[in-house]
JSON list of C-alpha atoms in Angstrom, two decimals:
[
{"chain": "A", "resi": 1, "resn": "UNK", "atom": "CA", "xyz": [207.10, 102.48, 144.89]},
{"chain": "A", "resi": 2, "resn": "UNK", "atom": "CA", "xyz": [208.38, 100.87, 147.97]},
{"chain": "A", "resi": 3, "resn": "UNK", "atom": "CA", "xyz": [208.79, 103.19, 150.32]},
{"chain": "A", "resi": 4, "resn": "UNK", "atom": "CA", "xyz": [210.55, 102.33, 154.16]},
{"chain": "A", "resi": 5, "resn": "UNK", "atom": "CA", "xyz": [209.18, 103.99, 156.83]},
{"chain": "A", "resi": 6, "resn": "UNK", "atom": "CA", "xyz": [210.56, 103.93, 160.65]},
{"chain": "A", "resi": 7, "resn": "UNK", "atom": "CA", "xyz": [207.90, 103.26, 163.07]},
{"chain": "A", "resi": 8, "resn": "UNK", "atom": "CA", "xyz": [207.97, 103.14, 166.62]},
{"chain": "A", "resi": 9, "resn": "UNK", "atom": "CA", "xyz": [207.45, 100.25, 168.89]},
{"chain": "A", "resi": 10, "resn": "UNK", "atom": "CA", "xyz": [203.49, 98.68, 168.83]},
{"chain": "A", "resi": 11, "resn": "UNK", "atom": "CA", "xyz": [202.97, 99.82, 164.75]},
{"chain": "A", "resi": 12, "resn": "UNK", "atom": "CA", "xyz": [200.45, 97.11, 164.14]},
{"chain": "A", "resi": 13, "resn": "UNK", "atom": "CA", "xyz": [200.57, 96.91, 160.21]},
{"chain": "A", "resi": 14, "resn": "UNK", "atom": "CA", "xyz": [203.88, 97.01, 158.04]},
{"chain": "A", "resi": 15, "resn": "UNK", "atom": "CA", "xyz": [204.64, 94.13, 154.79]},
{"chain": "A", "resi": 16, "resn": "UNK", "atom": "CA", "xyz": [208.51, 93.60, 156.35]},
{"chain": "A", "resi": 17, "resn": "UNK", "atom": "CA", "xyz": [209.75, 94.20, 159.52]},
{"chain": "A", "resi": 18, "resn": "UNK", "atom": "CA", "xyz": [213.49, 94.19, 160.22]},
{"chain": "A", "resi": 19, "resn": "UNK", "atom": "CA", "xyz": [215.50, 93.10, 163.47]},
{"chain": "A", "resi": 20, "resn": "UNK", "atom": "CA", "xyz": [218.94, 93.23, 164.85]},
{"chain": "A", "resi": 21, "resn": "UNK", "atom": "CA", "xyz": [220.17, 90.01, 166.04]},
{"chain": "A", "resi": 22, "resn": "UNK", "atom": "CA", "xyz": [223.84, 89.98, 167.73]},
{"chain": "A", "resi": 23, "resn": "UNK", "atom": "CA", "xyz": [226.33, 86.95, 167.05]},
{"chain": "A", "resi": 24, "resn": "UNK", "atom": "CA", "xyz": [225.58, 84.30, 168.32]},
{"chain": "A", "resi": 25, "resn": "UNK", "atom": "CA", "xyz": [222.60, 84.52, 167.52]},
{"chain": "A", "resi": 26, "resn": "UNK", "atom": "CA", "xyz": [221.06, 86.47, 169.77]},
{"chain": "A", "resi": 27, "resn": "UNK", "atom": "CA", "xyz": [218.23, 88.77, 169.48]},
{"chain": "A", "resi": 28, "resn": "UNK", "atom": "CA", "xyz": [219.34, 91.96, 169.88]},
{"chain": "A", "resi": 29, "resn": "UNK", "atom": "CA", "xyz": [217.10, 94.68, 172.40]},
{"chain": "A", "resi": 30, "resn": "UNK", "atom": "CA", "xyz": [213.80, 96.26, 170.14]},
{"chain": "A", "resi": 31, "resn": "UNK", "atom": "CA", "xyz": [212.87, 92.93, 168.92]},
{"chain": "A", "resi": 32, "resn": "UNK", "atom": "CA", "xyz": [210.85, 91.59, 171.64]},
{"chain": "A", "resi": 33, "resn": "UNK", "atom": "CA", "xyz": [207.41, 92.87, 170.25]},
{"chain": "A", "resi": 34, "resn": "UNK", "atom": "CA", "xyz": [208.04, 90.54, 167.10]},
{"chain": "A", "resi": 35, "resn": "UNK", "atom": "CA", "xyz": [209.19, 87.57, 169.05]},
{"chain": "A", "resi": 36, "resn": "UNK", "atom": "CA", "xyz": [206.15, 87.59, 171.40]},
{"chain": "A", "resi": 37, "resn": "UNK", "atom": "CA", "xyz": [203.67, 88.39, 168.71]},
{"chain": "A", "resi": 38, "resn": "UNK", "atom": "CA", "xyz": [205.27, 84.07, 166.93]},
{"chain": "A", "resi": 39, "resn": "UNK", "atom": "CA", "xyz": [205.12, 82.90, 170.39]},
{"chain": "A", "resi": 40, "resn": "UNK", "atom": "CA", "xyz": [209.19, 83.66, 171.63]},
{"chain": "A", "resi": 41, "resn": "UNK", "atom": "CA", "xyz": [210.07, 81.28, 168.41]},
{"chain": "A", "resi": 42, "resn": "UNK", "atom": "CA", "xyz": [212.16, 83.93, 166.58]},
{"chain": "A", "resi": 43, "resn": "UNK", "atom": "CA", "xyz": [215.20, 82.65, 167.86]},
{"chain": "A", "resi": 44, "resn": "UNK", "atom": "CA", "xyz": [214.47, 79.01, 167.10]},
{"chain": "A", "resi": 45, "resn": "UNK", "atom": "CA", "xyz": [213.51, 79.84, 163.29]},
{"chain": "A", "resi": 46, "resn": "UNK", "atom": "CA", "xyz": [216.47, 81.71, 163.25]},
{"chain": "A", "resi": 47, "resn": "UNK", "atom": "CA", "xyz": [218.75, 79.00, 164.18]},
{"chain": "A", "resi": 48, "resn": "UNK", "atom": "CA", "xyz": [217.01, 76.65, 161.78]},
{"chain": "A", "resi": 49, "resn": "UNK", "atom": "CA", "xyz": [217.97, 78.67, 159.31]},
{"chain": "A", "resi": 50, "resn": "UNK", "atom": "CA", "xyz": [221.36, 78.44, 160.28]},
{"chain": "A", "resi": 51, "resn": "UNK", "atom": "CA", "xyz": [221.43, 82.60, 161.00]},
{"chain": "A", "resi": 52, "resn": "UNK", "atom": "CA", "xyz": [224.71, 83.36, 162.97]},
{"chain": "A", "resi": 53, "resn": "UNK", "atom": "CA", "xyz": [223.95, 87.63, 163.67]},
{"chain": "A", "resi": 54, "resn": "UNK", "atom": "CA", "xyz": [227.26, 88.09, 161.26]},
{"chain": "A", "resi": 55, "resn": "UNK", "atom": "CA", "xyz": [227.73, 91.79, 160.01]},
{"chain": "A", "resi": 56, "resn": "UNK", "atom": "CA", "xyz": [226.03, 91.89, 156.71]},
{"chain": "A", "resi": 57, "resn": "UNK", "atom": "CA", "xyz": [224.15, 88.90, 157.21]},
{"chain": "A", "resi": 58, "resn": "UNK", "atom": "CA", "xyz": [220.30, 88.88, 155.56]},
{"chain": "A", "resi": 59, "resn": "UNK", "atom": "CA", "xyz": [218.04, 85.87, 156.90]},
{"chain": "A", "resi": 60, "resn": "UNK", "atom": "CA", "xyz": [213.91, 86.06, 156.28]},
{"chain": "A", "resi": 61, "resn": "UNK", "atom": "CA", "xyz": [211.23, 84.44, 158.04]},
{"chain": "A", "resi": 62, "resn": "UNK", "atom": "CA", "xyz": [207.45, 84.32, 156.90]},
{"chain": "A", "resi": 63, "resn": "UNK", "atom": "CA", "xyz": [205.22, 84.78, 159.39]},
{"chain": "A", "resi": 64, "resn": "UNK", "atom": "CA", "xyz": [203.00, 82.39, 158.23]},
{"chain": "A", "resi": 65, "resn": "UNK", "atom": "CA", "xyz": [199.81, 83.99, 159.72]},
{"chain": "A", "resi": 66, "resn": "UNK", "atom": "CA", "xyz": [201.21, 84.01, 163.47]},
{"chain": "A", "resi": 67, "resn": "UNK", "atom": "CA", "xyz": [201.46, 88.22, 163.30]},
{"chain": "A", "resi": 68, "resn": "UNK", "atom": "CA", "xyz": [200.01, 90.72, 161.02]},
{"chain": "A", "resi": 69, "resn": "UNK", "atom": "CA", "xyz": [203.77, 91.17, 159.33]},
{"chain": "A", "resi": 70, "resn": "UNK", "atom": "CA", "xyz": [204.00, 88.46, 157.05]},
{"chain": "A", "resi": 71, "resn": "UNK", "atom": "CA", "xyz": [207.76, 88.75, 156.51]},
{"chain": "A", "resi": 72, "resn": "UNK", "atom": "CA", "xyz": [210.47, 89.45, 159.40]},
{"chain": "A", "resi": 73, "resn": "UNK", "atom": "CA", "xyz": [214.28, 90.35, 158.20]},
{"chain": "A", "resi": 74, "resn": "UNK", "atom": "CA", "xyz": [216.60, 89.41, 160.46]},
{"chain": "A", "resi": 75, "resn": "UNK", "atom": "CA", "xyz": [219.84, 91.33, 159.83]},
{"chain": "A", "resi": 76, "resn": "UNK", "atom": "CA", "xyz": [223.21, 90.82, 161.47]},
{"chain": "A", "resi": 77, "resn": "UNK", "atom": "CA", "xyz": [224.62, 92.85, 163.67]},
{"chain": "A", "resi": 78, "resn": "UNK", "atom": "CA", "xyz": [228.11, 90.73, 165.00]},
{"chain": "A", "resi": 79, "resn": "UNK", "atom": "CA", "xyz": [229.28, 91.10, 168.46]},
{"chain": "A", "resi": 80, "resn": "UNK", "atom": "CA", "xyz": [227.17, 93.89, 170.62]},
{"chain": "A", "resi": 81, "resn": "UNK", "atom": "CA", "xyz": [229.04, 97.24, 170.44]},
{"chain": "A", "resi": 82, "resn": "UNK", "atom": "CA", "xyz": [230.04, 97.43, 174.92]},
{"chain": "A", "resi": 83, "resn": "UNK", "atom": "CA", "xyz": [229.99, 101.12, 175.98]},
{"chain": "A", "resi": 84, "resn": "UNK", "atom": "CA", "xyz": [230.81, 102.44, 171.85]},
{"chain": "A", "resi": 85, "resn": "UNK", "atom": "CA", "xyz": [227.90, 103.86, 170.78]},
{"chain": "A", "resi": 86, "resn": "UNK", "atom": "CA", "xyz": [229.69, 104.71, 167.85]},
{"chain": "A", "resi": 87, "resn": "UNK", "atom": "CA", "xyz": [230.74, 101.29, 167.00]},
{"chain": "A", "resi": 88, "resn": "UNK", "atom": "CA", "xyz": [226.88, 100.45, 167.58]},
{"chain": "A", "resi": 89, "resn": "UNK", "atom": "CA", "xyz": [225.73, 103.15, 165.44]},
{"chain": "A", "resi": 90, "resn": "UNK", "atom": "CA", "xyz": [227.78, 102.47, 162.58]},
{"chain": "A", "resi": 91, "resn": "UNK", "atom": "CA", "xyz": [227.03, 98.43, 163.35]},
{"chain": "A", "resi": 92, "resn": "UNK", "atom": "CA", "xyz": [222.88, 99.36, 163.04]},
{"chain": "A", "resi": 93, "resn": "UNK", "atom": "CA", "xyz": [223.72, 101.31, 159.51]},
{"chain": "A", "resi": 94, "resn": "UNK", "atom": "CA", "xyz": [225.59, 98.73, 158.22]},
{"chain": "A", "resi": 95, "resn": "UNK", "atom": "CA", "xyz": [222.82, 95.79, 159.19]},
{"chain": "A", "resi": 96, "resn": "UNK", "atom": "CA", "xyz": [219.88, 98.63, 158.39]},
{"chain": "A", "resi": 97, "resn": "UNK", "atom": "CA", "xyz": [221.80, 99.26, 154.92]},
{"chain": "A", "resi": 98, "resn": "UNK", "atom": "CA", "xyz": [222.35, 95.41, 154.08]},
{"chain": "A", "resi": 99, "resn": "UNK", "atom": "CA", "xyz": [218.48, 94.55, 154.74]},
{"chain": "A", "resi": 100, "resn": "UNK", "atom": "CA", "xyz": [217.38, 97.10, 152.65]},
{"chain": "A", "resi": 101, "resn": "UNK", "atom": "CA", "xyz": [218.76, 96.15, 149.77]},
{"chain": "A", "resi": 102, "resn": "UNK", "atom": "CA", "xyz": [217.96, 92.26, 150.51]},
{"chain": "A", "resi": 103, "resn": "UNK", "atom": "CA", "xyz": [214.47, 93.68, 150.05]}
]
């Protein structure tokens, strides 16, 4: 049975990592470590497959052995919620739900 674990930054092994992507696309805070592991090519990969970062969008990117994690799931957060913590939290909740359903 699949399990979902929320791991802190620095987790070394996982089957999948979910990263947030704002409209643009623009990597959301927290994606830096995964982008580093991919030689700063995550945004290029997202653009290559047509990712937009719109809410409810889910894009799967295989790492092709460039990271210990075989698959990255990028989920759309929409426009950044500036100075509105409730709106930001709701955007993350919806994005995680979309990514989880896609998996």
